[in-house]
């Protein structure tokens, strides 16, 4: 039995729950034809005005590439007119607000009734953007430190004050116009060797500044550059936070503590390849999310961005609609599902989504589960 709700606006536990995948799964699991991507994550530029020491894409971003504006405009027009995903994230790669015409791209998606989100370091957002920002489904702003010198050591920038000024700027505008906004203003903080000892102080500062929630993300070392927290640093952080209370509706810190400050859950010894990986990767198979990279390549899961052999096509050569569902796409799905079945997948949101499906499919008929319906997967 399933009970669905959409009201997750400031309850982070609902926003992050993997059960939000279930309505999408139930909607598509019996459909034979290829469906459009449910959500799209756009990493259209490698350019960034920060040089963060923990950047997951530092190696890739050295190229400074970005999708040409005419290709971006064509892509956005296709999404708005025919493909119609439920949600679109404008994210990194680099910093999305460095792209020419980014405001128009977001506005077109909003006008097309697509739920639109912006993931940004916030440093280039000004009062002239207030109306646009108040129309977003949500905005996630990176914050780094409560100490200017540490902020500079992490980012190489001098935009310290912006990280705590933006919530008030967005919400103050909404309060002083006739337009009602439900924009969720969230914060994200990557924990690294410079700021991890400030974690509890950053949490309190973010909520005092007016953020609806704050997500902490231990640096993930996709490029094997040694940027993740060491075991000693994690041990010290655990000790510091041991007796602190954090609202689970406002932050993921309680869950992070419970799994040793790994962003993804610890391996469950009860999960075997036979039980957990016996089926397909539902996220990949059913068209959960498309990731469009700054070089124009399209990927089906975030950890594979940059693995050319897992790209399904290039929007610089073909339109998105001619790539999605083609033979190459089907072949990549097959290969990625084999990787899933062989237990090779990690650091991916789809792992939790697939576990949620397995749990739901084995749920007794008389047992109810409450899940969240979300446009961003």
Short mmCIF file of N, CA and C in Angstrom, two decimals, residues 251-315:
data_model
loop_
_atom_site.label_atom_id
_atom_site.label_comp_id
_atom_site.label_asym_id
_atom_site.label_seq_id
_atom_site.Cartn_x
_atom_site.Cartn_y
_atom_site.Cartn_z
N UNK A 251 18.84 19.28 8.45
CA UNK A 251 20.19 18.90 8.03
C UNK A 251 20.33 17.39 7.98
N UNK A 252 21.28 16.94 7.19
CA UNK A 252 21.56 15.51 7.09
C UNK A 252 22.67 15.07 8.04
N UNK A 253 23.10 15.94 8.95
CA UNK A 253 24.19 15.59 9.86
C UNK A 253 23.91 14.35 10.70
N UNK A 254 22.69 14.16 11.23
CA UNK A 254 22.44 12.93 11.99
C UNK A 254 22.69 11.67 11.17
N UNK A 255 22.26 11.68 9.90
CA UNK A 255 22.49 10.50 9.06
C UNK A 255 23.96 10.33 8.72
N UNK A 256 24.65 11.45 8.48
CA UNK A 256 26.08 11.36 8.20
C UNK A 256 26.83 10.74 9.37
N UNK A 257 26.49 11.15 10.57
CA UNK A 257 27.14 10.59 11.75
C UNK A 257 26.91 9.09 11.84
N UNK A 258 25.68 8.67 11.53
CA UNK A 258 25.34 7.26 11.68
C UNK A 258 26.06 6.37 10.68
N UNK A 259 26.56 6.95 9.59
CA UNK A 259 27.28 6.14 8.61
C UNK A 259 28.73 6.58 8.46
N UNK A 260 29.30 7.08 9.53
CA UNK A 260 30.73 7.37 9.54
C UNK A 260 31.15 8.48 8.61
N UNK A 261 30.25 9.43 8.36
CA UNK A 261 30.52 10.58 7.49
C UNK A 261 30.88 10.18 6.06
N UNK A 262 30.25 9.10 5.60
CA UNK A 262 30.23 8.82 4.17
C UNK A 262 28.92 9.36 3.62
N UNK A 263 28.97 10.04 2.48
CA UNK A 263 27.74 10.65 1.95
C UNK A 263 26.73 9.58 1.57
N UNK A 264 27.22 8.45 1.11
CA UNK A 264 26.35 7.35 0.76
C UNK A 264 26.36 6.32 1.88
N UNK A 265 25.27 5.54 2.03
CA UNK A 265 25.17 4.61 3.15
C UNK A 265 26.31 3.60 3.17
N UNK A 266 26.64 3.15 4.40
CA UNK A 266 27.62 2.09 4.55
C UNK A 266 27.09 0.82 3.92
N UNK A 267 27.99 -0.05 3.50
CA UNK A 267 27.58 -1.32 2.91
C UNK A 267 26.84 -2.15 3.95
N UNK A 268 25.69 -2.66 3.57
CA UNK A 268 24.89 -3.51 4.44
C UNK A 268 25.33 -4.95 4.23
N UNK A 269 25.79 -5.60 5.30
CA UNK A 269 26.28 -6.97 5.17
C UNK A 269 25.18 -7.95 4.78
N UNK A 270 23.92 -7.52 4.94
CA UNK A 270 22.81 -8.39 4.53
C UNK A 270 22.51 -8.27 3.04
N UNK A 271 23.12 -7.29 2.40
CA UNK A 271 22.93 -7.11 0.96
C UNK A 271 23.99 -7.93 0.22
N UNK A 272 23.56 -8.87 -0.54
CA UNK A 272 24.49 -9.65 -1.35
C UNK A 272 24.24 -9.34 -2.81
N UNK A 273 25.19 -9.70 -3.65
CA UNK A 273 25.00 -9.48 -5.08
C UNK A 273 23.73 -10.17 -5.55
N UNK A 274 23.43 -11.33 -4.96
CA UNK A 274 22.26 -12.10 -5.39
C UNK A 274 20.96 -11.37 -5.06
N UNK A 275 20.88 -10.77 -3.86
CA UNK A 275 19.62 -10.14 -3.47
C UNK A 275 19.52 -8.70 -3.93
N UNK A 276 20.59 -7.92 -3.77
CA UNK A 276 20.50 -6.50 -4.08
C UNK A 276 20.65 -6.21 -5.57
N UNK A 277 21.46 -6.99 -6.25
CA UNK A 277 21.78 -6.68 -7.64
C UNK A 277 21.16 -7.68 -8.63
N UNK A 278 20.11 -8.36 -8.20
CA UNK A 278 19.55 -9.40 -9.07
C UNK A 278 18.76 -8.81 -10.24
N UNK A 279 18.33 -7.56 -10.10
CA UNK A 279 17.52 -6.94 -11.14
C UNK A 279 18.28 -5.85 -11.87
N UNK A 280 17.60 -5.18 -12.76
CA UNK A 280 18.19 -4.09 -13.52
C UNK A 280 18.41 -2.88 -12.63
N UNK A 281 19.23 -1.96 -13.09
CA UNK A 281 19.28 -0.65 -12.46
C UNK A 281 18.06 0.11 -12.97
N UNK A 282 17.07 0.25 -12.11
CA UNK A 282 15.80 0.84 -12.53
C UNK A 282 15.97 2.30 -12.96
N UNK A 283 16.88 3.01 -12.31
CA UNK A 283 17.08 4.42 -12.64
C UNK A 283 17.56 4.58 -14.08
N UNK A 284 18.50 3.75 -14.48
CA UNK A 284 19.04 3.80 -15.83
C UNK A 284 18.03 3.26 -16.84
N UNK A 285 17.44 2.13 -16.52
CA UNK A 285 16.54 1.46 -17.45
C UNK A 285 15.29 2.28 -17.77
N UNK A 286 14.75 2.96 -16.77
CA UNK A 286 13.47 3.64 -16.95
C UNK A 286 13.60 5.11 -17.30
N UNK A 287 14.84 5.61 -17.46
CA UNK A 287 15.03 6.99 -17.89
C UNK A 287 14.85 8.00 -16.78
N UNK A 288 15.42 7.70 -15.63
CA UNK A 288 15.27 8.57 -14.46
C UNK A 288 15.85 9.96 -14.71
N UNK A 289 17.14 10.03 -15.04
CA UNK A 289 17.81 11.33 -15.19
C UNK A 289 18.79 11.30 -16.35
N UNK A 290 18.85 12.40 -17.07
CA UNK A 290 19.89 12.61 -18.09
C UNK A 290 20.83 13.69 -17.59
N UNK A 291 22.12 13.45 -17.74
CA UNK A 291 23.14 14.43 -17.36
C UNK A 291 23.81 14.93 -18.64
N UNK A 292 23.73 16.23 -18.88
CA UNK A 292 24.36 16.81 -20.07
C UNK A 292 25.61 17.55 -19.63
N UNK A 293 26.76 17.13 -20.15
CA UNK A 293 28.05 17.66 -19.72
C UNK A 293 28.48 18.85 -20.59
N UNK A 294 29.47 19.58 -20.11
CA UNK A 294 29.95 20.80 -20.80
C UNK A 294 30.53 20.52 -22.18
N UNK A 295 30.94 19.28 -22.46
CA UNK A 295 31.45 18.93 -23.78
C UNK A 295 30.34 18.44 -24.71
N UNK A 296 29.10 18.48 -24.22
CA UNK A 296 27.95 18.07 -25.02
C UNK A 296 27.56 16.62 -24.86
N UNK A 297 28.38 15.83 -24.16
CA UNK A 297 28.08 14.41 -23.98
C UNK A 297 26.93 14.23 -22.99
N UNK A 298 26.11 13.22 -23.25
CA UNK A 298 24.97 12.90 -22.39
C UNK A 298 25.26 11.60 -21.65
N UNK A 299 25.02 11.60 -20.34
CA UNK A 299 25.26 10.43 -19.50
C UNK A 299 23.99 10.07 -18.74
N UNK A 300 23.97 8.84 -18.21
CA UNK A 300 22.79 8.34 -17.52
C UNK A 300 22.95 8.29 -16.01
N UNK A 301 24.16 8.44 -15.51
CA UNK A 301 24.36 8.50 -14.06
C UNK A 301 25.58 9.36 -13.75
N UNK A 302 25.53 10.07 -12.63
CA UNK A 302 26.52 11.09 -12.33
C UNK A 302 27.95 10.57 -12.20
N UNK A 303 28.20 9.45 -11.50
CA UNK A 303 29.59 9.01 -11.37
C UNK A 303 30.27 8.67 -12.69
N UNK A 304 29.47 8.45 -13.73
CA UNK A 304 30.05 8.09 -15.03
C UNK A 304 30.34 9.29 -15.92
N UNK A 305 30.03 10.50 -15.46
CA UNK A 305 30.33 11.68 -16.27
C UNK A 305 31.82 11.73 -16.56
N UNK A 306 32.17 11.79 -17.83
CA UNK A 306 33.58 11.76 -18.23
C UNK A 306 34.04 10.40 -18.71
N UNK A 307 33.29 9.34 -18.40
CA UNK A 307 33.59 8.00 -18.94
C UNK A 307 32.97 7.92 -20.34
N UNK A 308 33.76 8.22 -21.33
CA UNK A 308 33.23 8.38 -22.69
C UNK A 308 32.46 7.14 -23.14
N UNK A 309 32.92 5.96 -22.73
CA UNK A 309 32.26 4.73 -23.18
C UNK A 309 30.83 4.61 -22.65
N UNK A 310 30.47 5.41 -21.63
CA UNK A 310 29.11 5.37 -21.11
C UNK A 310 28.25 6.54 -21.59
N UNK A 311 28.79 7.36 -22.48
CA UNK A 311 28.01 8.45 -23.06
C UNK A 311 27.07 7.90 -24.12
N UNK A 312 25.85 8.44 -24.18
CA UNK A 312 24.89 7.95 -25.17
C UNK A 312 24.85 8.82 -26.42
N UNK A 313 25.57 9.93 -26.42
CA UNK A 313 25.60 10.79 -27.59
C UNK A 313 26.08 12.19 -27.25
N UNK A 314 26.13 13.05 -28.27
CA UNK A 314 26.71 14.39 -28.14
C UNK A 314 25.77 15.41 -28.77
N UNK A 315 25.29 16.37 -27.98
CA UNK A 315 24.34 17.36 -28.50
C UNK A 315 24.99 18.34 -29.47
#
